[in-house]
Tab-separated table of C-alpha atoms (C1' of nucleotides) in Angstrom:
chain	number	residue	atom	x	y	z
A	1	UNK	CA	34.217	-32.837	-5.477
A	2	UNK	CA	35.841	-29.996	-3.551
A	3	UNK	CA	32.569	-28.160	-2.961
A	4	UNK	CA	33.349	-24.854	-1.282
A	5	UNK	CA	32.289	-24.517	2.336
A	6	UNK	CA	28.900	-23.015	2.947
A	7	UNK	CA	29.320	-19.357	3.947
A	8	UNK	CA	26.804	-16.617	4.707
A	9	UNK	CA	28.042	-14.869	1.594
A	10	UNK	CA	27.347	-17.872	-0.671
A	11	UNK	CA	23.889	-18.202	0.844
A	12	UNK	CA	23.156	-14.530	0.237
A	13	UNK	CA	24.213	-14.782	-3.389
A	14	UNK	CA	22.048	-17.863	-3.910
A	15	UNK	CA	19.098	-16.211	-2.153
A	16	UNK	CA	19.409	-13.164	-4.379
A	17	UNK	CA	19.293	-15.446	-7.438
A	18	UNK	CA	16.307	-17.361	-6.117
A	19	UNK	CA	14.463	-14.140	-5.246
A	20	UNK	CA	15.147	-12.697	-8.683
A	21	UNK	CA	13.795	-15.888	-10.251
A	22	UNK	CA	10.701	-16.564	-8.132
A	23	UNK	CA	10.047	-13.297	-6.287
A	24	UNK	CA	9.417	-12.894	-2.561
A	25	UNK	CA	5.999	-14.563	-2.693
A	26	UNK	CA	7.219	-17.856	-4.172
A	27	UNK	CA	10.852	-18.150	-3.072
A	28	UNK	CA	11.331	-20.657	-0.227
A	29	UNK	CA	14.250	-21.575	1.977
A	30	UNK	CA	14.112	-25.031	0.402
A	31	UNK	CA	14.628	-23.384	-3.013
A	32	UNK	CA	17.714	-21.608	-1.687
A	33	UNK	CA	19.075	-24.840	-0.221
A	34	UNK	CA	18.425	-26.666	-3.474
A	35	UNK	CA	20.275	-23.973	-5.425
A	36	UNK	CA	23.247	-24.524	-3.127
A	37	UNK	CA	22.986	-28.314	-3.156
A	38	UNK	CA	22.550	-28.551	0.621
A	39	UNK	CA	19.677	-29.357	2.954
A	40	UNK	CA	17.590	-26.436	4.192
A	41	UNK	CA	18.726	-27.175	7.735
A	42	UNK	CA	22.173	-25.918	6.757
A	43	UNK	CA	20.805	-22.577	5.665
A	44	UNK	CA	19.237	-22.172	9.102
A	45	UNK	CA	22.696	-22.653	10.628
A	46	UNK	CA	23.670	-19.262	9.122
A	47	UNK	CA	20.355	-17.372	9.237
A	48	UNK	CA	17.993	-17.894	12.116
A	49	UNK	CA	14.824	-17.225	10.113
A	50	UNK	CA	13.662	-16.718	6.567
A	51	UNK	CA	12.952	-13.074	7.426
A	52	UNK	CA	16.585	-12.597	8.521
A	53	UNK	CA	17.745	-13.980	5.183
A	54	UNK	CA	15.402	-11.709	3.264
A	55	UNK	CA	16.587	-8.735	5.270
A	56	UNK	CA	20.268	-9.495	4.757
A	57	UNK	CA	19.794	-9.719	0.985
A	58	UNK	CA	17.799	-6.498	0.863
A	59	UNK	CA	20.250	-4.670	3.096
A	60	UNK	CA	23.093	-5.504	0.704
A	61	UNK	CA	20.977	-4.354	-2.210
A	62	UNK	CA	20.035	-1.051	-0.531
A	63	UNK	CA	23.582	-0.408	0.617
A	64	UNK	CA	24.755	-0.346	-2.980
A	65	UNK	CA	22.611	2.779	-3.492
A	66	UNK	CA	23.733	4.443	-0.278
A	67	UNK	CA	27.375	3.942	-1.261
A	68	UNK	CA	26.770	5.627	-4.618
A	69	UNK	CA	25.037	8.578	-2.989
A	70	UNK	CA	27.770	9.062	-0.417
A	71	UNK	CA	30.095	10.097	-3.239
A	72	UNK	CA	27.829	13.064	-3.969
A	73	UNK	CA	27.717	13.983	-0.293
A	74	UNK	CA	31.507	13.994	-0.088
A	75	UNK	CA	32.098	15.942	-3.303
A	76	UNK	CA	33.836	19.020	-1.947
A	77	UNK	CA	34.052	20.637	-5.376
A	78	UNK	CA	30.336	21.440	-5.454
A	79	UNK	CA	28.128	23.810	-3.463
A	80	UNK	CA	25.669	22.398	-0.942
A	81	UNK	CA	22.870	23.697	-3.144
A	82	UNK	CA	24.109	21.718	-6.139
A	83	UNK	CA	24.761	18.611	-4.093
A	84	UNK	CA	21.302	18.747	-2.557
A	85	UNK	CA	19.670	18.720	-5.976
A	86	UNK	CA	22.108	16.155	-7.400
A	87	UNK	CA	21.645	13.877	-4.425
A	88	UNK	CA	17.860	13.916	-4.708
A	89	UNK	CA	17.944	13.318	-8.444
A	90	UNK	CA	20.443	10.486	-7.951
A	91	UNK	CA	18.284	8.881	-5.264
A	92	UNK	CA	15.242	9.109	-7.517
A	93	UNK	CA	17.122	7.714	-10.498
A	94	UNK	CA	18.554	4.853	-8.467
A	95	UNK	CA	15.173	3.874	-7.007
A	96	UNK	CA	13.476	4.064	-10.353
A	97	UNK	CA	16.183	1.950	-11.926
A	98	UNK	CA	15.867	-0.649	-9.170
A	99	UNK	CA	12.105	-0.776	-9.616
A	100	UNK	CA	12.461	-1.287	-13.354
A	101	UNK	CA	15.520	-3.502	-13.616
A	102	UNK	CA	15.090	-5.602	-10.485
A	103	UNK	CA	11.327	-5.875	-9.952
A	104	UNK	CA	11.554	-9.001	-7.811
A	105	UNK	CA	14.127	-7.580	-5.410
A	106	UNK	CA	12.127	-4.367	-5.363
A	107	UNK	CA	9.078	-6.421	-4.391
A	108	UNK	CA	11.172	-7.997	-1.632
A	109	UNK	CA	12.006	-4.514	-0.389
A	110	UNK	CA	8.283	-3.743	-0.326
A	111	UNK	CA	7.722	-6.844	1.803
A	112	UNK	CA	10.198	-5.510	4.376
A	113	UNK	CA	8.339	-2.203	4.344
A	114	UNK	CA	5.081	-3.954	5.229
A	115	UNK	CA	6.891	-5.898	7.944
A	116	UNK	CA	8.299	-2.702	9.484
A	117	UNK	CA	11.734	-4.218	9.197
A	118	UNK	CA	14.596	-2.485	10.969
A	119	UNK	CA	16.571	-2.708	7.729
A	120	UNK	CA	14.286	-0.130	6.134
A	121	UNK	CA	14.539	2.145	9.173
A	122	UNK	CA	18.326	1.940	9.025
A	123	UNK	CA	18.272	2.683	5.303
A	124	UNK	CA	16.155	5.774	5.884
A	125	UNK	CA	18.289	6.860	8.826
A	126	UNK	CA	21.361	6.564	6.643
A	127	UNK	CA	19.790	8.586	3.834
A	128	UNK	CA	18.630	11.345	6.197
A	129	UNK	CA	22.129	11.307	7.700
A	130	UNK	CA	23.577	12.042	4.279
A	131	UNK	CA	21.127	14.907	3.834
A	132	UNK	CA	22.102	16.276	7.247
A	133	UNK	CA	25.707	16.468	6.087
A	134	UNK	CA	24.813	18.364	2.935
A	135	UNK	CA	22.562	20.806	4.799
A	136	UNK	CA	25.208	21.279	7.499
A	137	UNK	CA	27.806	22.083	4.825
A	138	UNK	CA	25.415	24.647	3.368
A	139	UNK	CA	24.907	26.223	6.781
A	140	UNK	CA	28.643	26.272	7.458
A	141	UNK	CA	29.264	27.936	4.096
A	142	UNK	CA	26.673	30.595	4.954
A	143	UNK	CA	24.370	29.536	2.087
A	144	UNK	CA	21.589	27.860	4.077
A	145	UNK	CA	19.518	28.764	7.127
A	146	UNK	CA	18.102	25.667	8.848
A	147	UNK	CA	14.440	25.745	9.899
A	148	UNK	CA	14.195	26.743	13.550
A	149	UNK	CA	17.991	26.406	13.721
A	150	UNK	CA	17.620	22.617	13.644
A	151	UNK	CA	19.700	21.009	10.881
A	152	UNK	CA	18.455	17.500	11.654
A	153	UNK	CA	14.785	18.523	11.459
A	154	UNK	CA	15.477	20.491	8.294
A	155	UNK	CA	17.116	17.529	6.567
A	156	UNK	CA	14.215	15.364	7.677
A	157	UNK	CA	11.767	17.905	6.219
A	158	UNK	CA	13.575	17.827	2.882
A	159	UNK	CA	13.450	14.031	2.920
A	160	UNK	CA	9.734	14.034	3.767
A	161	UNK	CA	8.974	16.630	1.127
A	162	UNK	CA	10.485	14.468	-1.617
A	163	UNK	CA	8.873	11.269	-0.392
A	164	UNK	CA	6.905	10.898	-3.607
A	165	UNK	CA	10.206	10.432	-5.425
A	166	UNK	CA	11.713	7.766	-3.236
A	167	UNK	CA	8.965	5.876	-1.409
A	168	UNK	CA	8.251	2.576	-3.219
A	169	UNK	CA	4.537	3.208	-2.686
A	170	UNK	CA	4.711	5.686	-5.567
A	171	UNK	CA	6.850	3.521	-7.869
A	172	UNK	CA	3.993	3.328	-10.383
A	173	UNK	CA	4.170	7.117	-10.883
A	174	UNK	CA	7.909	7.191	-11.515
A	175	UNK	CA	7.582	6.458	-15.201
A	176	UNK	CA	4.841	9.053	-15.763
A	177	UNK	CA	5.895	11.683	-18.307
A	178	UNK	CA	6.581	15.017	-16.666
A	179	UNK	CA	7.632	13.501	-13.372
A	180	UNK	CA	11.129	14.996	-13.672
A	181	UNK	CA	9.658	18.467	-14.156
A	182	UNK	CA	7.542	17.974	-11.040
A	183	UNK	CA	10.608	16.971	-9.092
A	184	UNK	CA	12.573	19.965	-10.409
A	185	UNK	CA	9.820	22.351	-9.308
A	186	UNK	CA	9.754	20.806	-5.853
A	187	UNK	CA	13.540	20.881	-5.508
A	188	UNK	CA	13.641	24.517	-6.618
A	189	UNK	CA	11.054	25.365	-3.967
A	190	UNK	CA	12.987	23.512	-1.265
A	191	UNK	CA	16.377	24.973	-2.173
A	192	UNK	CA	14.803	28.413	-2.163
A	193	UNK	CA	13.384	27.704	1.272
A	194	UNK	CA	16.798	26.687	2.581
A	195	UNK	CA	18.684	29.694	1.218
A	196	UNK	CA	19.812	32.280	3.685
A	197	UNK	CA	18.111	35.647	3.250
A	198	UNK	CA	20.636	38.416	2.805
B	1	UNK	CA	-47.516	1.653	4.952
B	2	UNK	CA	-46.559	4.856	3.162
B	3	UNK	CA	-42.937	3.836	2.590
B	4	UNK	CA	-41.083	6.736	0.984
B	5	UNK	CA	-40.050	6.291	-2.631
B	6	UNK	CA	-36.612	4.922	-3.231
B	7	UNK	CA	-34.278	7.780	-4.135
B	8	UNK	CA	-30.550	7.910	-4.863
B	9	UNK	CA	-30.188	9.941	-1.685
B	10	UNK	CA	-31.860	7.300	0.488
B	11	UNK	CA	-29.688	4.608	-1.082
B	12	UNK	CA	-26.554	6.645	-0.396
B	13	UNK	CA	-27.486	7.114	3.244
B	14	UNK	CA	-28.214	3.405	3.660
B	15	UNK	CA	-24.969	2.482	1.904
B	16	UNK	CA	-23.010	4.745	4.214
B	17	UNK	CA	-24.602	3.000	7.204
B	18	UNK	CA	-23.892	-0.440	5.805
B	19	UNK	CA	-20.297	0.487	4.994
B	20	UNK	CA	-19.761	1.884	8.464
B	21	UNK	CA	-21.128	-1.340	9.944
B	22	UNK	CA	-19.460	-3.984	7.778
B	23	UNK	CA	-16.628	-2.133	6.004
B	24	UNK	CA	-15.883	-2.198	2.272
B	25	UNK	CA	-14.683	-5.823	2.324
B	26	UNK	CA	-17.916	-7.282	3.713
B	27	UNK	CA	-20.636	-4.857	2.670
B	28	UNK	CA	-22.747	-6.149	-0.216
B	29	UNK	CA	-25.419	-4.630	-2.419
B	30	UNK	CA	-27.813	-7.165	-0.935
B	31	UNK	CA	-27.043	-5.740	2.526
B	32	UNK	CA	-27.893	-2.256	1.302
B	33	UNK	CA	-31.139	-3.478	-0.238
B	34	UNK	CA	-32.040	-5.314	2.964
B	35	UNK	CA	-31.392	-2.145	5.005
B	36	UNK	CA	-33.844	-0.346	2.732
B	37	UNK	CA	-36.386	-3.175	2.681
B	38	UNK	CA	-36.215	-3.557	-1.114
B	39	UNK	CA	-34.753	-6.114	-3.486
B	40	UNK	CA	-31.207	-5.558	-4.694
B	41	UNK	CA	-32.495	-5.167	-8.247
B	42	UNK	CA	-34.006	-1.855	-7.191
B	43	UNK	CA	-30.655	-0.533	-6.048
B	44	UNK	CA	-29.257	-1.294	-9.503
B	45	UNK	CA	-31.973	0.896	-10.973
B	46	UNK	CA	-30.239	3.926	-9.376
B	47	UNK	CA	-26.578	2.876	-9.496
B	48	UNK	CA	-25.269	0.893	-12.427
B	49	UNK	CA	-22.614	-0.962	-10.427
B	50	UNK	CA	-21.499	-1.552	-6.893
B	51	UNK	CA	-18.357	0.483	-7.668
B	52	UNK	CA	-20.520	3.463	-8.695
B	53	UNK	CA	-22.361	3.246	-5.384
B	54	UNK	CA	-19.110	3.074	-3.440
B	55	UNK	CA	-17.768	6.057	-5.363
B	56	UNK	CA	-20.871	8.155	-4.799
B	57	UNK	CA	-20.742	7.554	-1.051
B	58	UNK	CA	-17.044	8.357	-0.875
B	59	UNK	CA	-17.410	11.458	-3.022
B	60	UNK	CA	-20.000	12.861	-0.620
B	61	UNK	CA	-17.736	12.041	2.291
B	62	UNK	CA	-14.703	13.710	0.697
B	63	UNK	CA	-16.667	16.754	-0.394
B	64	UNK	CA	-17.487	17.529	3.231
B	65	UNK	CA	-13.751	18.146	3.795
B	66	UNK	CA	-13.294	20.181	0.648
B	67	UNK	CA	-16.182	22.433	1.658
B	68	UNK	CA	-14.599	23.077	5.044
B	69	UNK	CA	-11.256	23.919	3.478
B	70	UNK	CA	-12.780	26.309	0.968
B	71	UNK	CA	-13.654	28.603	3.865
B	72	UNK	CA	-9.961	29.001	4.637
B	73	UNK	CA	-9.180	29.666	0.979
B	74	UNK	CA	-11.790	32.419	0.824
B	75	UNK	CA	-10.820	34.096	4.096
B	76	UNK	CA	-9.775	37.522	2.849
B	77	UNK	CA	-8.825	38.715	6.326
B	78	UNK	CA	-5.669	36.570	6.384
B	79	UNK	CA	-2.410	36.697	4.420
B	80	UNK	CA	-1.712	34.006	1.836
B	81	UNK	CA	1.148	32.827	4.021
B	82	UNK	CA	-1.175	32.266	6.989
B	83	UNK	CA	-3.849	30.651	4.867
B	84	UNK	CA	-1.333	28.292	3.285
B	85	UNK	CA	-0.253	27.002	6.686
B	86	UNK	CA	-3.811	26.948	8.061
B	87	UNK	CA	-5.101	25.107	5.024
B	88	UNK	CA	-2.456	22.405	5.274
B	89	UNK	CA	-2.985	21.949	8.994
B	90	UNK	CA	-6.751	21.794	8.455
B	91	UNK	CA	-6.387	19.197	5.692
B	92	UNK	CA	-4.128	17.108	7.904
B	93	UNK	CA	-6.469	17.402	10.881
B	94	UNK	CA	-9.503	16.503	8.779
B	95	UNK	CA	-7.838	13.444	7.254
B	96	UNK	CA	-6.566	12.258	10.588
B	97	UNK	CA	-9.982	12.688	12.119
B	98	UNK	CA	-11.599	10.749	9.296
B	99	UNK	CA	-9.091	7.929	9.688
B	100	UNK	CA	-9.735	7.733	13.413
B	101	UNK	CA	-13.460	8.399	13.658
B	102	UNK	CA	-14.642	6.713	10.461
B	103	UNK	CA	-12.226	3.836	9.883
B	104	UNK	CA	-14.602	1.881	7.653
B	105	UNK	CA	-15.338	4.785	5.331
B	106	UNK	CA	-11.644	5.578	5.346
B	107	UNK	CA	-10.993	1.980	4.271
B	108	UNK	CA	-13.560	2.480	1.506
B	109	UNK	CA	-11.620	5.530	0.380
B	110	UNK	CA	-8.471	3.383	0.276
B	111	UNK	CA	-10.285	0.895	-1.928
B	112	UNK	CA	-11.023	3.674	-4.437
B	113	UNK	CA	-7.348	4.624	-4.346
B	114	UNK	CA	-6.332	1.091	-5.318
B	115	UNK	CA	-8.966	1.129	-8.066
B	116	UNK	CA	-7.612	4.403	-9.500
B	117	UNK	CA	-11.100	5.819	-9.214
B	118	UNK	CA	-11.819	9.117	-10.886
B	119	UNK	CA	-13.389	10.307	-7.631
B	120	UNK	CA	-9.954	10.398	-6.002
B	121	UNK	CA	-8.458	12.239	-8.971
B	122	UNK	CA	-11.233	14.818	-8.783
B	123	UNK	CA	-10.722	15.193	-5.054
B	124	UNK	CA	-7.000	15.834	-5.576
B	125	UNK	CA	-7.668	18.196	-8.448
B	126	UNK	CA	-10.034	20.159	-6.253
B	127	UNK	CA	-7.528	20.344	-3.395
B	128	UNK	CA	-4.713	21.476	-5.692
B	129	UNK	CA	-7.141	24.024	-7.145
B	130	UNK	CA	-7.665	25.477	-3.678
B	131	UNK	CA	-3.897	25.689	-3.200
B	132	UNK	CA	-3.552	27.425	-6.549
B	133	UNK	CA	-5.944	30.117	-5.346
B	134	UNK	CA	-3.970	30.698	-2.150
B	135	UNK	CA	-0.638	30.828	-3.981
B	136	UNK	CA	-2.099	33.142	-6.629
B	137	UNK	CA	-3.358	35.475	-3.911
B	138	UNK	CA	0.135	35.494	-2.420
B	139	UNK	CA	1.674	36.303	-5.781
B	140	UNK	CA	-0.879	39.065	-6.407
B	141	UNK	CA	-0.139	40.578	-2.997
B	142	UNK	CA	3.579	40.573	-3.799
B	143	UNK	CA	4.362	38.100	-1.010
B	144	UNK	CA	5.122	34.991	-3.086
B	145	UNK	CA	7.226	34.202	-6.130
B	146	UNK	CA	6.005	31.097	-7.962
B	147	UNK	CA	8.613	28.536	-9.044
B	148	UNK	CA	9.558	29.158	-12.666
B	149	UNK	CA	6.688	31.655	-12.769
B	150	UNK	CA	4.206	28.780	-12.831
B	151	UNK	CA	1.565	29.077	-10.095
B	152	UNK	CA	-0.093	25.767	-10.980
B	153	UNK	CA	3.191	23.836	-10.791
B	154	UNK	CA	4.084	25.608	-7.568
B	155	UNK	CA	0.797	24.669	-5.906
B	156	UNK	CA	1.255	21.109	-7.105
B	157	UNK	CA	4.781	21.082	-5.626
B	158	UNK	CA	3.424	22.237	-2.256
B	159	UNK	CA	0.779	19.523	-2.402
B	160	UNK	CA	3.356	16.869	-3.294
B	161	UNK	CA	5.732	18.042	-0.593
B	162	UNK	CA	3.096	17.557	2.105
B	163	UNK	CA	1.910	14.212	0.763
B	164	UNK	CA	2.981	12.447	3.960
B	165	UNK	CA	0.344	14.455	5.790
B	166	UNK	CA	-2.590	13.739	3.547
B	167	UNK	CA	-2.032	10.504	1.646
B	168	UNK	CA	-3.934	7.648	3.359
B	169	UNK	CA	-0.895	5.432	2.804
B	170	UNK	CA	0.729	7.205	5.744
B	171	UNK	CA	-2.324	7.179	8.015
B	172	UNK	CA	-0.521	4.916	10.482
B	173	UNK	CA	2.090	7.652	11.089
B	174	UNK	CA	-0.464	10.376	11.766
B	175	UNK	CA	-0.800	9.524	15.427
B	176	UNK	CA	2.952	9.333	16.008
B	177	UNK	CA	4.092	11.833	18.660
B	178	UNK	CA	6.040	14.699	17.121
B	179	UNK	CA	4.251	14.499	13.791
B	180	UNK	CA	2.905	18.037	14.179
B	181	UNK	CA	6.418	19.372	14.744
B	182	UNK	CA	7.562	17.587	11.594
B	183	UNK	CA	4.735	19.164	9.662
B	184	UNK	CA	5.503	22.607	11.071
B	185	UNK	CA	9.149	22.312	10.012
B	186	UNK	CA	8.127	21.284	6.516
B	187	UNK	CA	5.554	24.084	6.209
B	188	UNK	CA	8.079	26.635	7.424
B	189	UNK	CA	10.512	25.447	4.772
B	190	UNK	CA	7.883	25.632	2.036
B	191	UNK	CA	6.559	29.058	3.021
B	192	UNK	CA	10.126	30.318	3.101
B	193	UNK	CA	10.648	28.893	-0.368
B	194	UNK	CA	7.573	30.681	-1.674
B	195	UNK	CA	8.405	34.091	-0.207
B	196	UNK	CA	9.533	36.761	-2.583
B	197	UNK	CA	13.126	37.853	-2.053
B	198	UNK	CA	13.391	41.563	-1.535
C	1	DC	C1'	33.463	-32.864	16.863
C	2	DA	C1'	31.988	-29.107	13.555
C	3	DG	C1'	29.103	-29.097	10.188
C	4	DC	C1'	25.494	-31.228	7.775
C	5	DT	C1'	21.299	-34.152	7.185
C	6	DG	C1'	16.630	-35.376	7.148
C	7	DA	C1'	12.541	-36.521	9.921
C	8	DC	C1'	9.331	-34.036	12.396
C	9	DA	C1'	5.610	-30.642	14.563
C	10	DG	C1'	3.215	-26.773	13.845
C	11	DA	C1'	2.218	-22.888	10.733
C	12	DT	C1'	1.053	-21.458	6.252
C	13	DT	C1'	-0.370	-22.040	1.557
C	14	DT	C1'	-2.832	-24.282	-2.171
C	15	DC	C1'	-6.691	-26.129	-4.357
C	16	DA	C1'	-11.115	-27.496	-5.521
C	17	DA	C1'	-15.771	-27.814	-4.131
C	18	DT	C1'	-19.367	-24.988	-2.446
C	19	DA	C1'	-21.691	-20.845	-1.313
C	20	DT	C1'	-22.509	-16.125	-2.031
C	21	DC	C1'	-22.571	-12.068	-4.675
C	22	DT	C1'	-23.057	-9.004	-8.838
C	23	DG	C1'	-25.531	-7.443	-12.546
C	24	DT	C1'	-29.523	-8.518	-15.944
C	25	DC	C1'	-34.040	-8.888	-17.316
C	26	DA	C1'	-38.714	-10.854	-18.140
C	27	DG	C1'	-42.640	-10.304	-15.995
C	28	DC	C1'	-45.512	-8.822	-11.903
C	29	DT	C1'	-48.045	-5.092	-9.348
C	30	DG	C1'	-50.107	-0.982	-7.513
D	1	DC	C1'	-46.822	1.656	-17.208
D	2	DA	C1'	-43.072	3.122	-13.880
D	3	DG	C1'	-41.076	0.999	-10.576
D	4	DC	C1'	-40.104	-3.129	-8.302
D	5	DT	C1'	-39.262	-8.193	-7.817
D	6	DG	C1'	-36.878	-12.417	-7.856
D	7	DA	C1'	-34.819	-16.086	-10.729
D	8	DC	C1'	-30.770	-16.598	-13.187
D	9	DA	C1'	-25.748	-16.855	-15.279
D	10	DG	C1'	-21.294	-15.823	-14.542
D	11	DA	C1'	-17.901	-13.880	-11.358
D	12	DT	C1'	-16.032	-13.817	-6.800
D	13	DA	C1'	-15.439	-15.358	-2.116
D	14	DT	C1'	-15.359	-18.912	1.462
D	15	DT	C1'	-14.152	-23.148	3.330
D	16	DG	C1'	-11.861	-27.177	4.771
D	17	DA	C1'	-8.810	-30.882	3.507
D	18	DA	C1'	-4.348	-31.834	1.590
D	19	DA	C1'	0.178	-30.251	0.436
D	20	DT	C1'	4.046	-27.536	1.359
D	21	DC	C1'	6.914	-24.774	4.099
D	22	DT	C1'	9.405	-23.078	8.335
D	23	DG	C1'	12.180	-23.865	12.062
D	24	DT	C1'	14.132	-27.564	15.379
D	25	DC	C1'	17.013	-31.077	16.688
D	26	DA	C1'	18.871	-35.802	17.426
D	27	DG	C1'	22.047	-38.215	15.280
D	28	DC	C1'	25.191	-39.146	11.245
D	29	DT	C1'	29.674	-38.316	8.807
D	30	DG	C1'	34.124	-36.876	7.134
DNA sequence: CAGCTGACAGATTTCAATATCTGTCAGCTG
DNA sequence: CAGCTGACAGATATTGAAATCTGTCAGCTG
């Protein structure tokens, strides 16, 4: 049979399937190899360790969210104020959806968190970077005043302030009734804090 | 020998010692009884379960912080703005100190968190209550405007926004250099958001 | 000879037997 | 007889042996 050649991409797809099926605690490299019909030695030809494989899958999964959010960042038709709120709501919605619809991959993400994986750091850096762009736009438009004149620190502060709505640690609270209202109150407070005083 | 009678207070003190020595994972009710020179059945006469004992010890430990903070709340010689910042810094400092100086009792506190103990809820309710008083004072003095006119929700939003600086989950980050600057930026943003616009 | 296999060493996990702990209570004791 | 003890049942934790997994690599194969 003309079995396709083994590529990193095929391995990632198979690993995602295996993780979805067994979860990060039970999924093994042997399972992934079995799903692909190869020996596990072949998988190690493409990924040096199991951790690297796990990280590559999670990175892909996280990048899907970042790509979605970048559209809000780039939306020139809206004010920075609107985009800031939209972006935060979209991030919250995306994370909550991931936690609910993809619990096993979400659990994998939590494993990386505990491992202090660079993938998570990069994800956070990327998200804060997006916030920096929105805040900078607001400053340029004369709508926002950054804290201590430091746009980077201000974006970081906004990200930290909303941590309850994007850190997986709090995933259990995301389905609590009233959580949206709590987020709205917090966002209103933050936007107010950013606004330039006339 | 005129051994003192066994009181709840003596049991609590002994339990605190035992917890400090062995930590929540290893400390047993038998250890506590041994420290007191009684049988473990006697301990159960005063506390219905081991969890109740653990909670009572932790409650006492948490209440020491709340008492300290209440002095800042009640300090009429300072503006609400100042007290808000002072209170948050004091809470952060107290938590960080507890994590560093009392790691075993801090670990016990984390156990209660995982157990969804009512003691933690009460602690949080009390803290938010203190914030409500500060925010209300600010509103009364004409310095603050509450979000959507709701002082309670506003205080809660401030508490949520600073969660990184008081939730034990983040204890590992509390000794990171630059953390104080990050907190200052966030507090500046929040205070600015609270301020009434002229 | 590039890519894959499968046997292997060491690390990690599983599992079941054993030990310890929690919570109860009948009865002892001062 | 109020307060304490210690034996007990069931729940939980520990332990060590066996099983499985990770990561390597010499050699096979198309």
